[in-house]
Each structure stands twice: as C-alpha cells, then as structure tokens.
C-alpha cells in the first residue's frame, strides 16, 4: 500500500479524491500497488463528506507521518504551499502539484531538492489541465531542439472570448457567466489580465530551453480591454481573437509574450473553443506537434495530478530527471518582432485617412455597421517599436490588436 496525503480540499483536491475513489482498481493496476488517501489537509470542516474521518487541520501530522510517501499539493498560491512542499521534499516525500504559481516561482529549487533526495517533484497539471505537455517536453521531445511554443493556455479567457464571439455578449456578461459556471474566480484578475497564462508559458519555456524563465520578464497583456465591437471587427476580417502565450528561440535569442491576437479562421488555434487549451510545439526536426484538450476543470485537472501520483508511486526511490536549471534565461524584448496590427480609431475616416497613410503606408481600412463612432485599419507588417512610434502620431486611437 502507498499512502498519500492531499493538501487542500477545494475544487482540484476533491477531484483528486474522487478520481482515486472512482478509478481505484484501474489506478492500482497501473501503479502495481494500492494507492490510499490517508490524510486530507484543509482549514475547513466537511461534515458528512467522504473525507470527514481523514481530514486534518495540522500540516505537521502529514509531515511527521512516515507512512505518507507522496503528497499532493493543490492549495494554489505561493504560500503556504511553498513552505509545505519544501518541507515534504526535504522529509523524503514526493510531491505532485497543480500549482503553477508555485512551479513558476520555485520550480528549479524544488526539482533539485527532489533530485538530491532521489524522489520526485511532478507538476503535469500546472499547465494545460488534462493535456499532457510537461511529460512530452521532458521525455518525448528531448531528441529535438525546441524552437517555439505557442498556444492557448488559459481556459477561462478562452471561454470568455468564445462566448463574446458566439453569443455576441460584451466582456462583462461573458465574465459573469464564467464566474457563474465556476471557471473564473471571484477575483478574476489572474486569468483576464494574462498572469495565469504568463506563469504557464514561463514553466513550458523553462522546460523547453532548460534554464529558468522569470515570469516577471514576460510581456503580458490580458483580454479585459477586448470589446464586443473588436469581436465584430475580427469576424469581418475572418479572424477570432485569442489570448496567445508564446516563446521562441531565434538564433539563440529568446522571446516570450502573452497577449490577445487576431488569428485567421484557417489557423488551428482559431477553432479552439470554450475552456479548451491547445499548444503548438515546434522543433528543429519534428516541425509542429499540437496538444489539445480540457485546459481547466475539476476532474480533467485532477486526472493529471493523479497520473503524477501513479508515476511517483512507480518511482518511489528514484528521481525522474527534469532538466530545469536554476540559471536564469535572459529574454530579449519583442520590440523588433514584425507583424501586422489592427487599429481602431474614434472619428470619421475621411478626417484621418491621409494622416494614417502618411504614417503607415498602404493600410487596409475596415468599417462595420456596429461601430457607429469610428473605423479600423490594418497596417502592413512592421516592427513593434516602429508601430508604436507611428501610432503615437495618430489621434483618437481607441485600441489595437496584434495579428498572429
Ligand atoms: N484558471 C485557469 C484557467 C485554471 O482558466 O485556465 C487552469 O489552470
């Protein structure tokens, strides 16, 4: 028997217990041993719940229990998760987590402790929910040099953008619905401002490139300024608006960014709807591989955590190598990245058209009946810094979105 403990009985924690209960014989068969949840830690009480008799409020009970070999951390946030996880690893207990804040902030240190102790720190569920992406980066794709990772890494914002597109809702209505369905937190900032996707691309980039990408160095823009009218313009241009997270290795220089992009409807990422996520990985030899699936949600995410538990149980005294050095990876700013931009302007086109052409040359003007106060235009491809300089000379700009 292999005893595990679960830190946090929220959405994912209760999902972990449910998956282990429901798929018990299959999980045990794949583990080659019997997985038992011995303790669940939470501040709250759950009278009448399945975990009532194994609930503890004191972390030290878990830390000091020599029978607990694997700890699942699904509390979220950096503290106290970091302190608890580090103590567990130092005590010789493997840890499986879905906590991207923790992994993005302290991943390499915790990986090193696990390696030194011949145990495991596993975090498949921290990126992409149910989608296997950490393990492929660490094992299946190790023969190739990764050149680019690009994808939709946040289910909540993808749900909001999908509803705005399909239902014609404004941002606030789509956000309220996402909160009602439990996708978005009551404080939705981490999702809608792109911070969640930023931490996820930092984790993937660190694994792909082998050194630590500091999430604070990644240019991050969310979707809170995207309007229903922007979505109408996107439709007119045969595009969807998607929050993309990306990182690239171009001739030994590294770039990363999170921002909303206009994605042509012929691009596979444009068809990724609702809470689904998709991730492209481009290698120098393999070209593109794409990963797709449920990016959020209780049971999909819990399954990724429990799969890590199975792996940790199969490798109880053996470290599964994860290459993520504590050495920092310097990111280059994206001011020289060249792309087209969609710009919206308040006012009459006839009054600004010449000025816009003087600044940007041959632009494509776009007008839609829903925008009674203004118009849009698409620039030729140009570097971000050049675009910004020219845009500063255009009066009454109300927004701009990059083209993928
Ligand atoms: N808030 C995250 C999302 C949860 O919406 O993608 C999964 O990491």
PDB file of C-alpha atoms in Angstrom, residues 122-276:
ATOM      1  CA  UNK A 122       5.915  16.431 -10.512  1.00  0.00           C
ATOM      2  CA  UNK A 123       3.659  19.152 -11.924  1.00  0.00           C
ATOM      3  CA  UNK A 124       1.905  17.932 -15.087  1.00  0.00           C
ATOM      4  CA  UNK A 125      -1.388  19.581 -14.028  1.00  0.00           C
ATOM      5  CA  UNK A 126       0.192  23.020 -13.635  1.00  0.00           C
ATOM      6  CA  UNK A 127      -0.111  23.720 -17.385  1.00  0.00           C
ATOM      7  CA  UNK A 128      -2.945  22.766 -19.725  1.00  0.00           C
ATOM      8  CA  UNK A 129      -5.165  20.933 -17.209  1.00  0.00           C
ATOM      9  CA  UNK A 130      -5.700  17.434 -18.618  1.00  0.00           C
ATOM     10  CA  UNK A 131      -3.365  17.946 -21.588  1.00  0.00           C
ATOM     11  CA  UNK A 132      -0.100  16.019 -21.322  1.00  0.00           C
ATOM     12  CA  UNK A 133       2.501  18.681 -22.107  1.00  0.00           C
ATOM     13  CA  UNK A 134       5.065  18.687 -19.260  1.00  0.00           C
ATOM     14  CA  UNK A 135       5.903  14.998 -19.699  1.00  0.00           C
ATOM     15  CA  UNK A 136       6.238  15.241 -23.518  1.00  0.00           C
ATOM     16  CA  UNK A 137       8.591  18.216 -23.127  1.00  0.00           C
ATOM     17  CA  UNK A 138      10.662  16.335 -20.535  1.00  0.00           C
ATOM     18  CA  UNK A 139      10.779  12.990 -22.331  1.00  0.00           C
ATOM     19  CA  UNK A 140       9.137  12.503 -25.747  1.00  0.00           C
ATOM     20  CA  UNK A 141      10.623  15.627 -27.354  1.00  0.00           C
ATOM     21  CA  UNK A 142      14.126  15.535 -25.872  1.00  0.00           C
ATOM     22  CA  UNK A 143      15.791  14.492 -29.151  1.00  0.00           C
ATOM     23  CA  UNK A 144      14.917  17.777 -30.816  1.00  0.00           C
ATOM     24  CA  UNK A 145      15.771  21.437 -30.254  1.00  0.00           C
ATOM     25  CA  UNK A 146      12.606  23.317 -29.369  1.00  0.00           C
ATOM     26  CA  UNK A 147      12.287  26.495 -31.416  1.00  0.00           C
ATOM     27  CA  UNK A 148       8.853  27.710 -30.444  1.00  0.00           C
ATOM     28  CA  UNK A 149       5.933  27.084 -28.110  1.00  0.00           C
ATOM     29  CA  UNK A 150       2.664  28.829 -28.824  1.00  0.00           C
ATOM     30  CA  UNK A 151      -0.795  28.247 -27.513  1.00  0.00           C
ATOM     31  CA  UNK A 152      -3.990  28.966 -25.691  1.00  0.00           C
ATOM     32  CA  UNK A 153      -3.062  28.239 -22.085  1.00  0.00           C
ATOM     33  CA  UNK A 154      -5.975  29.746 -20.173  1.00  0.00           C
ATOM     34  CA  UNK A 155      -9.403  28.132 -20.277  1.00  0.00           C
ATOM     35  CA  UNK A 156     -11.292  30.962 -18.572  1.00  0.00           C
ATOM     36  CA  UNK A 157     -10.270  33.652 -21.054  1.00  0.00           C
ATOM     37  CA  UNK A 158     -10.838  31.298 -23.973  1.00  0.00           C
ATOM     38  CA  UNK A 159     -14.349  30.644 -22.658  1.00  0.00           C
ATOM     39  CA  UNK A 160     -14.993  34.408 -22.339  1.00  0.00           C
ATOM     40  CA  UNK A 161     -13.704  35.159 -25.867  1.00  0.00           C
ATOM     41  CA  UNK A 162     -15.711  32.242 -27.282  1.00  0.00           C
ATOM     42  CA  UNK A 163     -18.935  33.456 -25.641  1.00  0.00           C
ATOM     43  CA  UNK A 164     -18.337  37.014 -26.862  1.00  0.00           C
ATOM     44  CA  UNK A 165     -17.933  35.622 -30.374  1.00  0.00           C
ATOM     45  CA  UNK A 166     -20.719  33.041 -30.414  1.00  0.00           C
ATOM     46  CA  UNK A 167     -23.329  34.852 -28.287  1.00  0.00           C
ATOM     47  CA  UNK A 168     -22.381  38.444 -29.126  1.00  0.00           C
ATOM     48  CA  UNK A 169     -22.017  39.212 -25.395  1.00  0.00           C
ATOM     49  CA  UNK A 170     -19.883  42.034 -24.051  1.00  0.00           C
ATOM     50  CA  UNK A 171     -16.873  41.247 -21.883  1.00  0.00           C
ATOM     51  CA  UNK A 172     -18.628  41.801 -18.523  1.00  0.00           C
ATOM     52  CA  UNK A 173     -21.503  39.488 -19.349  1.00  0.00           C
ATOM     53  CA  UNK A 174     -19.171  36.729 -20.555  1.00  0.00           C
ATOM     54  CA  UNK A 175     -17.034  37.133 -17.419  1.00  0.00           C
ATOM     55  CA  UNK A 176     -20.116  36.899 -15.159  1.00  0.00           C
ATOM     56  CA  UNK A 177     -21.165  33.692 -16.886  1.00  0.00           C
ATOM     57  CA  UNK A 178     -17.632  32.277 -16.497  1.00  0.00           C
ATOM     58  CA  UNK A 179     -17.822  33.064 -12.766  1.00  0.00           C
ATOM     59  CA  UNK A 180     -21.296  31.534 -12.501  1.00  0.00           C
ATOM     60  CA  UNK A 181     -20.001  28.306 -14.087  1.00  0.00           C
ATOM     61  CA  UNK A 182     -17.002  28.227 -11.738  1.00  0.00           C
ATOM     62  CA  UNK A 183     -14.379  28.795 -14.450  1.00  0.00           C
ATOM     63  CA  UNK A 184     -13.361  32.260 -13.279  1.00  0.00           C
ATOM     64  CA  UNK A 185     -12.534  33.165  -9.688  1.00  0.00           C
ATOM     65  CA  UNK A 186     -14.476  35.879  -7.875  1.00  0.00           C
ATOM     66  CA  UNK A 187     -11.286  37.912  -8.343  1.00  0.00           C
ATOM     67  CA  UNK A 188     -10.653  37.060 -11.991  1.00  0.00           C
ATOM     68  CA  UNK A 189      -7.548  39.235 -12.417  1.00  0.00           C
ATOM     69  CA  UNK A 190      -5.011  36.396 -12.792  1.00  0.00           C
ATOM     70  CA  UNK A 191      -6.952  34.936 -15.708  1.00  0.00           C
ATOM     71  CA  UNK A 192      -8.231  38.016 -17.532  1.00  0.00           C
ATOM     72  CA  UNK A 193      -5.024  40.045 -17.210  1.00  0.00           C
ATOM     73  CA  UNK A 194      -2.960  37.140 -18.572  1.00  0.00           C
ATOM     74  CA  UNK A 195      -0.946  36.419 -15.388  1.00  0.00           C
ATOM     75  CA  UNK A 196      -2.034  32.769 -15.303  1.00  0.00           C
ATOM     76  CA  UNK A 197      -1.013  32.206 -18.939  1.00  0.00           C
ATOM     77  CA  UNK A 198       2.231  34.085 -18.236  1.00  0.00           C
ATOM     78  CA  UNK A 199       3.229  31.659 -15.465  1.00  0.00           C
ATOM     79  CA  UNK A 200       2.313  28.697 -17.660  1.00  0.00           C
ATOM     80  CA  UNK A 201       4.420  29.845 -20.626  1.00  0.00           C
ATOM     81  CA  UNK A 202       7.283  30.570 -18.192  1.00  0.00           C
ATOM     82  CA  UNK A 203       7.097  26.932 -16.996  1.00  0.00           C
ATOM     83  CA  UNK A 204       6.938  25.485 -20.535  1.00  0.00           C
ATOM     84  CA  UNK A 205       9.746  27.745 -21.755  1.00  0.00           C
ATOM     85  CA  UNK A 206      11.981  26.824 -18.819  1.00  0.00           C
ATOM     86  CA  UNK A 207      11.490  23.126 -19.587  1.00  0.00           C
ATOM     87  CA  UNK A 208      11.897  23.588 -23.346  1.00  0.00           C
ATOM     88  CA  UNK A 209      15.039  25.707 -23.071  1.00  0.00           C
ATOM     89  CA  UNK A 210      16.461  24.126 -19.885  1.00  0.00           C
ATOM     90  CA  UNK A 211      17.020  27.349 -17.911  1.00  0.00           C
ATOM     91  CA  UNK A 212      14.762  29.446 -15.686  1.00  0.00           C
ATOM     92  CA  UNK A 213      12.500  31.926 -17.432  1.00  0.00           C
ATOM     93  CA  UNK A 214      11.394  34.538 -14.913  1.00  0.00           C
ATOM     94  CA  UNK A 215       7.677  35.132 -15.460  1.00  0.00           C
ATOM     95  CA  UNK A 216       8.156  38.747 -14.398  1.00  0.00           C
ATOM     96  CA  UNK A 217      10.285  39.290 -17.543  1.00  0.00           C
ATOM     97  CA  UNK A 218       7.476  38.206 -19.898  1.00  0.00           C
ATOM     98  CA  UNK A 219       5.498  40.973 -21.616  1.00  0.00           C
ATOM     99  CA  UNK A 220       1.888  40.264 -20.584  1.00  0.00           C
ATOM    100  CA  UNK A 221      -1.343  41.793 -21.797  1.00  0.00           C
ATOM    101  CA  UNK A 222      -4.780  40.373 -20.932  1.00  0.00           C
ATOM    102  CA  UNK A 223      -8.210  40.472 -22.560  1.00  0.00           C
ATOM    103  CA  UNK A 224     -10.035  42.928 -20.278  1.00  0.00           C
ATOM    104  CA  UNK A 225      -9.920  45.673 -22.920  1.00  0.00           C
ATOM    105  CA  UNK A 226     -11.365  43.491 -25.708  1.00  0.00           C
ATOM    106  CA  UNK A 227     -14.843  44.700 -26.600  1.00  0.00           C
ATOM    107  CA  UNK A 228     -17.829  43.201 -28.380  1.00  0.00           C
ATOM    108  CA  UNK A 229     -17.071  45.590 -31.266  1.00  0.00           C
ATOM    109  CA  UNK A 230     -13.488  44.240 -31.522  1.00  0.00           C
ATOM    110  CA  UNK A 231     -15.000  40.772 -31.920  1.00  0.00           C
ATOM    111  CA  UNK A 232     -17.258  42.056 -34.726  1.00  0.00           C
ATOM    112  CA  UNK A 233     -14.233  43.545 -36.495  1.00  0.00           C
ATOM    113  CA  UNK A 234     -12.416  40.222 -36.071  1.00  0.00           C
ATOM    114  CA  UNK A 235     -15.349  38.436 -37.713  1.00  0.00           C
ATOM    115  CA  UNK A 236     -15.264  40.879 -40.619  1.00  0.00           C
ATOM    116  CA  UNK A 237     -11.563  40.007 -41.093  1.00  0.00           C
ATOM    117  CA  UNK A 238     -12.342  36.247 -40.905  1.00  0.00           C
ATOM    118  CA  UNK A 239     -10.469  36.022 -37.606  1.00  0.00           C
ATOM    119  CA  UNK A 240     -11.020  35.016 -33.987  1.00  0.00           C
ATOM    120  CA  UNK A 241      -9.441  36.867 -31.083  1.00  0.00           C
ATOM    121  CA  UNK A 242      -7.398  34.507 -28.892  1.00  0.00           C
ATOM    122  CA  UNK A 243      -5.193  35.068 -25.863  1.00  0.00           C
ATOM    123  CA  UNK A 244      -1.916  33.521 -27.041  1.00  0.00           C
ATOM    124  CA  UNK A 245       1.107  32.718 -24.920  1.00  0.00           C
ATOM    125  CA  UNK A 246       4.299  32.136 -26.840  1.00  0.00           C
ATOM    126  CA  UNK A 247       8.027  31.767 -26.558  1.00  0.00           C
ATOM    127  CA  UNK A 248      10.670  31.416 -29.234  1.00  0.00           C
ATOM    128  CA  UNK A 249      14.338  30.655 -29.686  1.00  0.00           C
ATOM    129  CA  UNK A 250      15.506  32.617 -32.723  1.00  0.00           C
ATOM    130  CA  UNK A 251      19.229  32.199 -33.412  1.00  0.00           C
ATOM    131  CA  UNK A 252      19.994  31.812 -29.719  1.00  0.00           C
ATOM    132  CA  UNK A 253      17.874  34.756 -28.597  1.00  0.00           C
ATOM    133  CA  UNK A 254      14.789  34.042 -26.527  1.00  0.00           C
ATOM    134  CA  UNK A 255      11.452  35.854 -26.715  1.00  0.00           C
ATOM    135  CA  UNK A 256       8.234  35.363 -24.771  1.00  0.00           C
ATOM    136  CA  UNK A 257       4.914  37.158 -24.633  1.00  0.00           C
ATOM    137  CA  UNK A 258       1.253  36.844 -23.624  1.00  0.00           C
ATOM    138  CA  UNK A 259      -1.319  38.978 -25.471  1.00  0.00           C
ATOM    139  CA  UNK A 260      -4.582  38.831 -27.405  1.00  0.00           C
ATOM    140  CA  UNK A 261      -4.047  38.146 -31.109  1.00  0.00           C
ATOM    141  CA  UNK A 262      -6.201  38.094 -34.224  1.00  0.00           C
ATOM    142  CA  UNK A 263      -5.991  34.536 -35.512  1.00  0.00           C
ATOM    143  CA  UNK A 264      -7.168  33.697 -39.050  1.00  0.00           C
ATOM    144  CA  UNK A 265     -10.012  31.166 -39.108  1.00  0.00           C
ATOM    145  CA  UNK A 266      -7.823  28.814 -41.170  1.00  0.00           C
ATOM    146  CA  UNK A 267      -5.339  28.570 -38.252  1.00  0.00           C
ATOM    147  CA  UNK A 268      -5.946  25.514 -36.000  1.00  0.00           C
ATOM    148  CA  UNK A 269      -5.854  27.691 -32.852  1.00  0.00           C
ATOM    149  CA  UNK A 270      -8.877  29.671 -34.072  1.00  0.00           C
ATOM    150  CA  UNK A 271     -11.054  26.565 -33.691  1.00  0.00           C
ATOM    151  CA  UNK A 272     -10.110  26.001 -30.046  1.00  0.00           C
ATOM    152  CA  UNK A 273     -13.263  26.998 -28.157  1.00  0.00           C
ATOM    153  CA  UNK A 274     -14.580  27.274 -24.616  1.00  0.00           C
ATOM    154  CA  UNK A 275     -12.334  26.114 -21.785  1.00  0.00           C
ATOM    155  CA  UNK A 276     -10.217  24.039 -24.144  1.00  0.00           C
TER     156      UNK A 276
END
